[in-house]
CSV table of C-alpha atoms and ligand atoms in Angstrom, one decimal:
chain,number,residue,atom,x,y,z
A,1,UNK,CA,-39.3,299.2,-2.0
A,2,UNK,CA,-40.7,300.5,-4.9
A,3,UNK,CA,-44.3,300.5,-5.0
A,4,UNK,CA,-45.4,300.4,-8.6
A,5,UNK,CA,-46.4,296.6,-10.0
A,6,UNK,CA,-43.0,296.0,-12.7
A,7,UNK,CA,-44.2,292.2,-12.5
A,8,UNK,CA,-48.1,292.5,-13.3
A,9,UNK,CA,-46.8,295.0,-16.4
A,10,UNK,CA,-44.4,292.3,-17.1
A,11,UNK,CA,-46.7,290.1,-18.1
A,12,UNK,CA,-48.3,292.1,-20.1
A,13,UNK,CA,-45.6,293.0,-22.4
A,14,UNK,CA,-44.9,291.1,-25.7
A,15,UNK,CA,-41.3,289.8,-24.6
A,16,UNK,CA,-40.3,289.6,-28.8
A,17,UNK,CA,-41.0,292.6,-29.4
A,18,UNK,CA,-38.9,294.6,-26.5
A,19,UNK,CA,-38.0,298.4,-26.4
A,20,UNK,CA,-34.9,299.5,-25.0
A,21,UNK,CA,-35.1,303.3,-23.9
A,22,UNK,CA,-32.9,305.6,-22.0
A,23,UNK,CA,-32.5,309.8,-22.2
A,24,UNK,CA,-30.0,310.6,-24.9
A,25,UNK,CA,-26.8,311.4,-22.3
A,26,UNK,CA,-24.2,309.9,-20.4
A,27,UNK,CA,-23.6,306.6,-22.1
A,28,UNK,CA,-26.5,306.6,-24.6
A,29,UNK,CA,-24.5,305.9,-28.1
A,30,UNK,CA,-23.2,302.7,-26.7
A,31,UNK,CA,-26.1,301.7,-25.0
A,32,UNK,CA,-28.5,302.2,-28.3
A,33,UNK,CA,-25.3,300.5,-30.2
A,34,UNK,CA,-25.2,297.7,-27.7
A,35,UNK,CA,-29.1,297.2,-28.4
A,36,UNK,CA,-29.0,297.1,-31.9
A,37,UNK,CA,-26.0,294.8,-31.9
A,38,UNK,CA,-28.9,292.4,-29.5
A,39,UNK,CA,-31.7,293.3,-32.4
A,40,UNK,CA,-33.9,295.2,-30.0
A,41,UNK,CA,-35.5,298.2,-31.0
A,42,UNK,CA,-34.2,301.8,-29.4
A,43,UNK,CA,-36.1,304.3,-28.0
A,44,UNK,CA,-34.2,307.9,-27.3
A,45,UNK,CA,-35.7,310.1,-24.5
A,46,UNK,CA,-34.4,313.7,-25.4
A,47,UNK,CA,-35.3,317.6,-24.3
A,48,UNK,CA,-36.8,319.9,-26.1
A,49,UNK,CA,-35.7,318.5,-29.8
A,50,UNK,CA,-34.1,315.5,-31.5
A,51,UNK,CA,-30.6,315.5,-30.6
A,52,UNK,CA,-29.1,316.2,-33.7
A,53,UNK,CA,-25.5,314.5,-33.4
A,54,UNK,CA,-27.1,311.1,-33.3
A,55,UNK,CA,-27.2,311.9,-36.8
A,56,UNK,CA,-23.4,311.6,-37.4
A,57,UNK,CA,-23.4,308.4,-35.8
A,58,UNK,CA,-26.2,306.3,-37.3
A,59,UNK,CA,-25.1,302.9,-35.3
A,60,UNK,CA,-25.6,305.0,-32.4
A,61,UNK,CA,-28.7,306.3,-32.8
A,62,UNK,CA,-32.3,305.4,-31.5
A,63,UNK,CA,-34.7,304.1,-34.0
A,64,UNK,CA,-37.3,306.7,-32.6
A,65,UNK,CA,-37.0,309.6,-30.1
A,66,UNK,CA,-38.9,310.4,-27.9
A,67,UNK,CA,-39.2,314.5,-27.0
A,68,UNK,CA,-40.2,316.0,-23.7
A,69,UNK,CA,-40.3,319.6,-22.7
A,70,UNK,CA,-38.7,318.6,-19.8
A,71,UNK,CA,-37.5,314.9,-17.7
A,72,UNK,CA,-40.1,315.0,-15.5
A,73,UNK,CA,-42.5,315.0,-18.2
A,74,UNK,CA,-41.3,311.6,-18.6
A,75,UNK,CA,-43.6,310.3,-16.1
A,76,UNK,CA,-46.5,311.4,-18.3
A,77,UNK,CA,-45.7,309.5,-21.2
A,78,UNK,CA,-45.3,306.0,-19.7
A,79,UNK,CA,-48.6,304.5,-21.0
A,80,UNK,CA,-47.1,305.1,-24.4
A,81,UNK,CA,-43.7,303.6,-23.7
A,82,UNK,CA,-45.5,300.5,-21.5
A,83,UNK,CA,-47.4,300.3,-25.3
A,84,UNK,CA,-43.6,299.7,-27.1
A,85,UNK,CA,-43.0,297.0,-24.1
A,86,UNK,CA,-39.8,299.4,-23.3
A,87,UNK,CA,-37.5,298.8,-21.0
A,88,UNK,CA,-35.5,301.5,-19.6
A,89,UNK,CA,-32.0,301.6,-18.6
A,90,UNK,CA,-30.7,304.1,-16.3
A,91,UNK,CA,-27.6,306.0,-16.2
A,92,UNK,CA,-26.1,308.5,-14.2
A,93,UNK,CA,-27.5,311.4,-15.7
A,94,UNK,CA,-31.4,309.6,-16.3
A,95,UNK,CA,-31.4,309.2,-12.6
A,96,UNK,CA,-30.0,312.9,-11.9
A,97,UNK,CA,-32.5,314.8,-14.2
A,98,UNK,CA,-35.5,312.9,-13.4
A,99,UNK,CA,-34.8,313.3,-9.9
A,100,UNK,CA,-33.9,310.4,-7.3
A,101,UNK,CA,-38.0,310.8,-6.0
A,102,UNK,CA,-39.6,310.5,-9.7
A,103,UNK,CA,-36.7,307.4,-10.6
A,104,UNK,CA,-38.4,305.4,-8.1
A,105,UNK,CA,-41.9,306.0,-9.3
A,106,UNK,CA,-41.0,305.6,-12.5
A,107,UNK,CA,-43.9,303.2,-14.2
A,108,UNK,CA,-41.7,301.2,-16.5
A,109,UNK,CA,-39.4,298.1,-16.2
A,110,UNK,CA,-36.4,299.3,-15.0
A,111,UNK,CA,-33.1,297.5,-15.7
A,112,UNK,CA,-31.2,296.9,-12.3
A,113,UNK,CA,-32.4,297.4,-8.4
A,114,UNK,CA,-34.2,300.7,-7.9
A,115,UNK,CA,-33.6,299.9,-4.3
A,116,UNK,CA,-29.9,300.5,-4.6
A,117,UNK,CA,-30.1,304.0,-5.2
A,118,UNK,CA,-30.8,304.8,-1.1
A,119,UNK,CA,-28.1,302.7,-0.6
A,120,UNK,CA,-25.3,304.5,-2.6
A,121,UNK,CA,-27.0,307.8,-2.6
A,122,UNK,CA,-26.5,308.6,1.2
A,123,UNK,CA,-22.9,308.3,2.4
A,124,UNK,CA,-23.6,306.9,6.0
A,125,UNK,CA,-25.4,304.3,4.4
A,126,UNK,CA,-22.7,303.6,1.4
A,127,UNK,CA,-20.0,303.2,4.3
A,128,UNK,CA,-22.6,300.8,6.1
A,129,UNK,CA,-22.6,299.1,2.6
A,130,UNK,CA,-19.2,298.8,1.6
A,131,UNK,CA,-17.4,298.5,5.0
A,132,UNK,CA,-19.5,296.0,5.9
A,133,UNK,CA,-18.2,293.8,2.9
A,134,UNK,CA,-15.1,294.5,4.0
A,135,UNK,CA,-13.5,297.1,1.7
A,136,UNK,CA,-11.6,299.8,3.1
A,137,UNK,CA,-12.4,303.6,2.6
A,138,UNK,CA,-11.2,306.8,3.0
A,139,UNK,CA,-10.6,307.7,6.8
A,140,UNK,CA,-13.4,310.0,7.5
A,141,UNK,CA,-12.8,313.2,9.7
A,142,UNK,CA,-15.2,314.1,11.9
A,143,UNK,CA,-13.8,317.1,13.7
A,144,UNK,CA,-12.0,319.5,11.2
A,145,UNK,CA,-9.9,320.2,13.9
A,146,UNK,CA,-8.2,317.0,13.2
A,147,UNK,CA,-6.9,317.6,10.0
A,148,UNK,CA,-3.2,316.9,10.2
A,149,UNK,CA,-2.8,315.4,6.5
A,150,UNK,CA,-4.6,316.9,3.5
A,151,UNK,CA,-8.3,315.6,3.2
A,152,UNK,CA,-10.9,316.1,0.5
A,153,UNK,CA,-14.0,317.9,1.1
A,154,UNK,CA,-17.0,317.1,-0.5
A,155,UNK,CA,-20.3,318.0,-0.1
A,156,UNK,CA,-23.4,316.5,0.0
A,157,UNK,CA,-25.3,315.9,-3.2
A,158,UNK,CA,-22.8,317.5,-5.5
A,159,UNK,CA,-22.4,315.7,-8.2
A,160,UNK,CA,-19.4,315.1,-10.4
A,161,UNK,CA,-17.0,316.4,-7.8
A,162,UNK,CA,-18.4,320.0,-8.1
A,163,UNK,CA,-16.7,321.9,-5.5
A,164,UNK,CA,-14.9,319.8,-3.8
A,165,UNK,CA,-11.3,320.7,-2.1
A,166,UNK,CA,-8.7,319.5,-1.0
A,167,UNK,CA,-7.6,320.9,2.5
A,168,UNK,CA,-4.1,320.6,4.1
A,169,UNK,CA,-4.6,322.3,7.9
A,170,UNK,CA,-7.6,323.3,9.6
A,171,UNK,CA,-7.1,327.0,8.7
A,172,UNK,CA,-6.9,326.0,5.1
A,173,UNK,CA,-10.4,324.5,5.4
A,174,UNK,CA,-12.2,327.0,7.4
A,175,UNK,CA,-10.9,329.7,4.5
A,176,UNK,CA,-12.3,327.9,1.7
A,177,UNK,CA,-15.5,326.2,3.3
A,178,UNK,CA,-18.9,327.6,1.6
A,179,UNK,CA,-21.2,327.6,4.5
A,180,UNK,CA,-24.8,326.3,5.1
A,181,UNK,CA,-23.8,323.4,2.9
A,182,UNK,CA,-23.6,319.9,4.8
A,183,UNK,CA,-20.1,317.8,3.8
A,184,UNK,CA,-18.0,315.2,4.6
A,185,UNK,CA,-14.5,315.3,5.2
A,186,UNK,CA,-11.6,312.5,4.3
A,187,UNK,CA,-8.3,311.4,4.0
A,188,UNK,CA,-6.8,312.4,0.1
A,189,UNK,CA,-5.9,309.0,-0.7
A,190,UNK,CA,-2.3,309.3,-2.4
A,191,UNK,CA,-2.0,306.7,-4.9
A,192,UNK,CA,-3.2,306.2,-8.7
A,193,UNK,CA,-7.0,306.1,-9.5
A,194,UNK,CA,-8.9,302.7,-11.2
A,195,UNK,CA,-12.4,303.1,-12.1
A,196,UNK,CA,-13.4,299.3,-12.0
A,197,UNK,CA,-16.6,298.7,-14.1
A,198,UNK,CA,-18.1,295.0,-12.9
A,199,UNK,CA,-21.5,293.2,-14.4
A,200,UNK,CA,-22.9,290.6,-12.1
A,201,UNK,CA,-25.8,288.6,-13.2
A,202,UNK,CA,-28.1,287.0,-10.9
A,203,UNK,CA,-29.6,284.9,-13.4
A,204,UNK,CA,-26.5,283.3,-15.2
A,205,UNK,CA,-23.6,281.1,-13.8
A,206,UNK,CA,-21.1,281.4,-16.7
A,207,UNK,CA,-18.7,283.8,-15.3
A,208,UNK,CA,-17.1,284.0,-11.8
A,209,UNK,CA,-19.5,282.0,-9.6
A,210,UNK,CA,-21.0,283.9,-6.3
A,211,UNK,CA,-23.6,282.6,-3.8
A,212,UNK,CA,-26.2,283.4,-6.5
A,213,UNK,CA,-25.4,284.5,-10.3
A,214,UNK,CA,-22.0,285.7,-11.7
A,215,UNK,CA,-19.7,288.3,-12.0
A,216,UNK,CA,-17.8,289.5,-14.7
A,217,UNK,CA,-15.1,292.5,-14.9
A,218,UNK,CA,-15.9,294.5,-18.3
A,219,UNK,CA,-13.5,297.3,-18.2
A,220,UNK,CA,-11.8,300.0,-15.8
A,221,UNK,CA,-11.2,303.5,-16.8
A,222,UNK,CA,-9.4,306.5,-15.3
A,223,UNK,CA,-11.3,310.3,-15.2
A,224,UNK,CA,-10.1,313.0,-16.6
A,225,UNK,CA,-10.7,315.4,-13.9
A,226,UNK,CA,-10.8,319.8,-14.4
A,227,UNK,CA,-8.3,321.4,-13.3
A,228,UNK,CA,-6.6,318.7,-11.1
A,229,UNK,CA,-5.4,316.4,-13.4
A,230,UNK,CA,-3.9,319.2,-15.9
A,231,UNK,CA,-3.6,322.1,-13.6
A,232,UNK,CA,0.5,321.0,-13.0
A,233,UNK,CA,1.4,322.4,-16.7
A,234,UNK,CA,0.9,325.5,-15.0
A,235,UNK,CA,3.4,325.3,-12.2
A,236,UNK,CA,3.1,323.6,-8.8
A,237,UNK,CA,-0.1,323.6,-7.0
A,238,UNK,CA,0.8,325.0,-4.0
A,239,UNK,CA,2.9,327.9,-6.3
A,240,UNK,CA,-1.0,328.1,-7.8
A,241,UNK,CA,-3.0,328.0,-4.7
A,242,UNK,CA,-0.5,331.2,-3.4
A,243,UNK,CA,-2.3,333.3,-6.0
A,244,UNK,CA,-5.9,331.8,-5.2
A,245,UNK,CA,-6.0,328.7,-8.0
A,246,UNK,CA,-7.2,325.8,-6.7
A,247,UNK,CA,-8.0,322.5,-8.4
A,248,UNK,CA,-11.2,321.2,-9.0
A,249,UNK,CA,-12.6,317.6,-9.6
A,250,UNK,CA,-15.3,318.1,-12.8
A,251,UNK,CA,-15.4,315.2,-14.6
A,252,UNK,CA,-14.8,316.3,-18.4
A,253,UNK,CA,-13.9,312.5,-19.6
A,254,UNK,CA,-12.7,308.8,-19.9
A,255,UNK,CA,-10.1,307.4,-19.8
A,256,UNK,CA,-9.1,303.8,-20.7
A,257,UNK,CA,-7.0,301.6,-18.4
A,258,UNK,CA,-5.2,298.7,-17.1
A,259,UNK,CA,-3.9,297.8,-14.1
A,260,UNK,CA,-1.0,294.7,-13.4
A,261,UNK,CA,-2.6,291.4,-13.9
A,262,UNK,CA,-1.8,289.8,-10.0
A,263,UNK,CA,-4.0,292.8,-8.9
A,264,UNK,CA,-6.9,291.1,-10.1
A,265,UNK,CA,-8.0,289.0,-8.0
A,266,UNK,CA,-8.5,291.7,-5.4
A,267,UNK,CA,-10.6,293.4,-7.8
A,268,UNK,CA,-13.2,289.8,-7.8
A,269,UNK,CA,-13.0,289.2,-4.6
A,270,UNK,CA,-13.7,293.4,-3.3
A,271,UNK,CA,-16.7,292.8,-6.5
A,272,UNK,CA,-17.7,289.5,-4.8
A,273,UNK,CA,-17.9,291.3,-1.3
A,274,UNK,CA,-19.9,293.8,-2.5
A,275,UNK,CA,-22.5,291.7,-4.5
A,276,UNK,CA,-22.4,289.3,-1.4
A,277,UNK,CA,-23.5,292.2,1.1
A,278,UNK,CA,-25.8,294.0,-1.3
A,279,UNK,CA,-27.9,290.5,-1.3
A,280,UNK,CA,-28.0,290.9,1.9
A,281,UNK,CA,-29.1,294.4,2.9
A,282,UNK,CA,-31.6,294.9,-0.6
A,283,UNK,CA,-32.1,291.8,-2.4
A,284,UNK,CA,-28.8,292.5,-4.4
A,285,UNK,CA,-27.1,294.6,-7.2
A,286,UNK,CA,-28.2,293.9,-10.6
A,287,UNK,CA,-26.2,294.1,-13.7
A,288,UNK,CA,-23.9,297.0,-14.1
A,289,UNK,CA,-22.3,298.7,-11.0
A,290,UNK,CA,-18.6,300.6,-10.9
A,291,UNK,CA,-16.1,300.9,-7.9
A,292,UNK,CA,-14.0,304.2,-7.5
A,293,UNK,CA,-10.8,303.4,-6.1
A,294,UNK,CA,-7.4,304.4,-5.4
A,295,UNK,CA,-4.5,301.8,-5.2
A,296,UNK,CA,-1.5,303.0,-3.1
A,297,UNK,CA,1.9,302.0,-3.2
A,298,UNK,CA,1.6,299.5,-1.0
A,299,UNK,CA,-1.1,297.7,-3.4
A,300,UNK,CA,-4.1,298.4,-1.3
A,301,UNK,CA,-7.2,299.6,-2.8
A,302,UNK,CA,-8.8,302.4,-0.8
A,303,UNK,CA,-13.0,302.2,-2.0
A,304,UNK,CA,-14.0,305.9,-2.2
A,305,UNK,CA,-17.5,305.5,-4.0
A,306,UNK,CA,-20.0,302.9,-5.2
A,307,UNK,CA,-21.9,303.8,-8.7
A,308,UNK,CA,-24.9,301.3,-9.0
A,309,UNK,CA,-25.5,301.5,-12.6
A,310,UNK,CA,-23.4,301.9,-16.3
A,311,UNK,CA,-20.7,304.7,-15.9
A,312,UNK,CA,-19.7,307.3,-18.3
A,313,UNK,CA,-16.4,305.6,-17.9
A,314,UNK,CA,-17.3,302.4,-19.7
A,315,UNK,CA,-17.6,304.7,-23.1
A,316,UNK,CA,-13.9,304.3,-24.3
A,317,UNK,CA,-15.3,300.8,-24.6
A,318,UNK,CA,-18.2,300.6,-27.2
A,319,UNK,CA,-16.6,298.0,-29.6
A,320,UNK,CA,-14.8,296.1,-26.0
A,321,UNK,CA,-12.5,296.6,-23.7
A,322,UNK,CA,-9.2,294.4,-22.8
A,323,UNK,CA,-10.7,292.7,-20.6
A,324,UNK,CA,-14.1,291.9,-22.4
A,325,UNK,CA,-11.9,290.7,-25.1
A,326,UNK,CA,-11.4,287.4,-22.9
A,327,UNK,CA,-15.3,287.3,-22.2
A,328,UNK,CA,-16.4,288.1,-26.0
A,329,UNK,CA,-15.0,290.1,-29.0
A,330,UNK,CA,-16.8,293.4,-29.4
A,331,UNK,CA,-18.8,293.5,-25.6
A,332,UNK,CA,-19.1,297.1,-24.3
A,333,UNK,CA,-21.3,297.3,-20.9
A,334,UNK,CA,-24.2,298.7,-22.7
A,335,UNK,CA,-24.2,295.1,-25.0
A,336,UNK,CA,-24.0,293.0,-22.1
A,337,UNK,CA,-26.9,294.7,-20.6
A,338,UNK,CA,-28.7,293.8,-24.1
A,339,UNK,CA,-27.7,290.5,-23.4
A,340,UNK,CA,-28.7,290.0,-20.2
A,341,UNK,CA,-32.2,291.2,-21.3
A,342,UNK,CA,-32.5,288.6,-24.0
A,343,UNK,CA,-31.3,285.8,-21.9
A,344,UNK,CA,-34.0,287.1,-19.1
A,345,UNK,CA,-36.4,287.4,-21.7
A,346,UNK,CA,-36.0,284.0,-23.4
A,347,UNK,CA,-35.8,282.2,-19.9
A,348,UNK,CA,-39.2,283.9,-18.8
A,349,UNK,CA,-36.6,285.7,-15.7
A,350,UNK,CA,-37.2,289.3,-16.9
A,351,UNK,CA,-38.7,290.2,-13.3
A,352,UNK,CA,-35.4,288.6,-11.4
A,353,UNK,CA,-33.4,291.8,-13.3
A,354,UNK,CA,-36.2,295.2,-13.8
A,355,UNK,CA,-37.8,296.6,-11.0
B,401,ATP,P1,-19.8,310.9,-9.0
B,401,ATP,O1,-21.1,310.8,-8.3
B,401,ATP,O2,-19.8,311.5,-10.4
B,401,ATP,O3,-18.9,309.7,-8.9
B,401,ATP,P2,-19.0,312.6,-6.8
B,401,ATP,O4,-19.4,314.0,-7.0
B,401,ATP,O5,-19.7,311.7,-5.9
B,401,ATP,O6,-18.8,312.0,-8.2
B,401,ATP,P3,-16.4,311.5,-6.0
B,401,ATP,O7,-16.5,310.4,-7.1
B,401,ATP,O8,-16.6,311.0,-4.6
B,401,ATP,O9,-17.4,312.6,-6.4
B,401,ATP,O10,-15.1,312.3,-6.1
B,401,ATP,C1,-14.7,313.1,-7.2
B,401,ATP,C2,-13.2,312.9,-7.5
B,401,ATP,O11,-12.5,313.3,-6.4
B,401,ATP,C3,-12.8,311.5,-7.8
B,401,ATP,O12,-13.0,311.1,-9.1
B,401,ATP,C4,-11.3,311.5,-7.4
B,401,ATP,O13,-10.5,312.0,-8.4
B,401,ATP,C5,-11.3,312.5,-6.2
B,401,ATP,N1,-11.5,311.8,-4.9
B,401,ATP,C6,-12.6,311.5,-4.3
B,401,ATP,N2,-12.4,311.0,-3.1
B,401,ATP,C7,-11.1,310.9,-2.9
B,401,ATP,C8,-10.2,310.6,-1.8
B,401,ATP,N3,-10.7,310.1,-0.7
B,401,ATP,N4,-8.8,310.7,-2.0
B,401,ATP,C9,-8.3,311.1,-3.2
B,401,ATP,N5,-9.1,311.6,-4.2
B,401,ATP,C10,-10.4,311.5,-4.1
C-alpha cells in the first residue's frame, strides 16, 4: 500500500479548479487534448527545457510546463503542484523515468491503483494475476533443455522488448543468451497480435456492468515492432539469421485495428475476469489498463502481458477509435480519463479513483 495520505490532500484541494499533469512523453498530446476537451487546466512535466514541438500542436499542448533537471526532481516540486490541485496521470514512460520506487512515493493524487504496479511489474506475480482469472498464457519453459518449438526470451526488466529473441533448439539459445541477466522463457505464440485497450470505472454503471463499476473497450492497436515486423523485405529470417541478423522487438509505433465482431465477447469477458480478480488481490484496477494478446487460428487468445495504465497504443485514437465511436463521437482514452475525473469530482468520489 502506498503510504502517503492522497485522501487528507484530497480534501484540501479546490475540486473546480483541477490540474491535470503528466511528463511530456508517451501519450501526453492526447492526454493534455483529452483535458482540454474536459476544460481542466494542463500541466506538462518536461526535462531540461520546454518541449518545443508542443508548439506545432497547440490543442495538444499544456497550458504551463513544468521543467526539471531531471524526473526525479519531480518529487521536489510536489508542494507546488499540490498548490495547482494537480492530478497526475501516469503513463508508461512517467512510471519508467521516475523509477517504480519514487512512483509509489509520489505525493500527489495519482489517477489509477499505485498498487497495481507490483502486480504487473513481476512476472510470477502477473501469471498469479491473470491465470488466476482464467486467461491463458504463454507456456513457460522452465528448463531450456526443453525447448522443442521456438520460444521467446525475454528478460527481466527490459522494457519495450529490448533484447528479446526468439529461440528455436536449445543450442540456438545457449549461443545467443547474454549471461548474468535473469529471463524467462516461453512458447512464440503463432497467430496475429491485438493490443486490447479497456477502461473500467469503479464509480459508474453505464457501460458493461461488473460486480462493482463498468467496463468499456476504447480501442485495440497493433505494434509496429523493429526489425521483426519489417525485417521479411530483406529475405527470409532464417536466410537472415545464417549471416548473424536476428529480429528484434523495439516498439517504434501504433498501429490501429480491428478484429471480427463475434470475437468480442471474449475480449469482455477475459476484461471482466481480469477486473474481477484484480478486486480481489488489490482492491482493483482503476481506469485505463491494456491486454497484449495473440489470437491463433483456432480463435483462442493467448494473454502475454498486462499494462495497468494508458498505452502508447491508444494514440492512433486522439479524436476516437471505432469502437469509441459506439460509446461517444470524438473519445480517445486520454478524454475518458478527463471524464472520469469530472464525474469523480462532481460526485465527491475522487478518492475511489487516485491513490
Ligand atoms: P512492454 O512492457 O513495453 O509491453 P515488454 O518489454 O514487457 O514490453 P512484451 O510486451 O512482453 O515486452 O513483448 C514484446 C513483444 O514481443 C510483443 O509486443 C510481441 O510482439 C512479442 N511477444 C511477446 N511475447 C510473445 C509470445 N509469447 N509469443 C509471440 N510473441 C511475443
Amino acid at each position: 500500500m502506498t503510504e502517503i495520505n492522497i485522501h487528507g490532500m484530497l480534501t484540501n484541494y479546490d475540486k473546480k479548479n483541477l490540474t491535470i499533469a503528466t511528463v511530456c512523453s508517451h501519450s501526453s498530446l492526447q492526454i493534455f487534448n483529452g483535458a482540454r476537451k474536459e476544460g481542466f487546466k494542463t500541466l506538462g512535466i518536461a526535462v531540461g527545457e520546454k518541449r518545443k514541438y508542443y508548439d506545432a500542436f497547440p490543442l495538444g499542448k499544456p497550458d504551463e510546463f513544468l521543467i526539471v533537471k531531471n524526473y526525479k526532481e519531480i518529487l521536489k516540486h510536489t508542494d507546488e503542484l499540490q498548490e495547482k490541485n494537480a492530478i497526475v496521470i501516469p503513463h508508461g514512460s512517467f512510471v519508467e523515468y521516475l523509477g517504480a520506487e519514487n512512483f509509489l512515493k509520489l505525493d500527489l493524487p495519482t489517477f489509477g491503483n499505485r498498487n497495481v504496479l507490483m502486480w504487473e511489474s513481476n512476472r510470477d506475480k502477473e501469471r498469479i494475476w491473470l491465470e488466476g482469472a482464467g486467461l491463458t498464457m504463454p507456456r513457460e519453459i522452465k528448463d531450456p533443455h526443453d525447448i522443442d518449438k521456438p520460444v521467446i526470451v525475454k528478460y527481466h526488466g527490459a522494457k519495450g522488448g529490448k533484447g528479446f529473441f526468439i529461440a528455436k533448439t536449445y543450442d540456438e539459445f545457449k549461443r545467443r543468451l547474454e549471461k548474468g541477466k535473469p529471463f524467462v522463457i516461453q512458447e512464440f505464440v503463432l497467430g496475429t497480435r491485438y493490443y486490447l485497450h479497456y477502461f473500467y470505472s469503479p464509480i459508474q454503471d453505464n457501460a458493461y456492468k461488473l460486480s462493482k463499476g463498468s467496463l468499456q473497450l476504447l480501442s485495440m492497436d497493433r505494434r509496429d515492432e523493429t526489425t521483426i515486423d519489417e525485417v521479411q523485405r530483406l529475405g527470409s529470417i532464417a536466410e537472415l539469421e545464417e549471416l548473424g541478423i536476428h529480429p528484434t522487438f523495439v516498439v517504434t509505433g501504433n498501429i490501429p485495428i480491428v478484429m471480427r465482431e463475434s470475437l468480442l465477447p471474449k475480449v469482455f469477458k477475459m476484461g471482466e475476469a481480469v477486473v474481477e480478480k484484480s478486486l480481489k488481490l488489490f482492491d482493483g484496477i482503476i481506469g485505463s489498463f491494456c491486454l497484449e494478446t495473440v489470437v491463433t487460428e483456432d480463435l483462442e487468445f493467448k494473454v502475454f502481458e498486462i499494462s495497468a495504465r494508458i498505452v502508447a497504443g491508444t494514440n492512433p485514437y486522439s479524436f476516437g477509435s471505432p469502437y469509441s465511436e459506439f460509446i461517444q463521437p470524438d473519445l480517445s482514452t486520454g478524454r475518458r480519463i478527463a471524464q472520469e475525473i469530472k464525474y469523480a469530482a462532481k460526485k465527491n468520489q475522487l478518492d475511489k479513483i487516485l491513490t
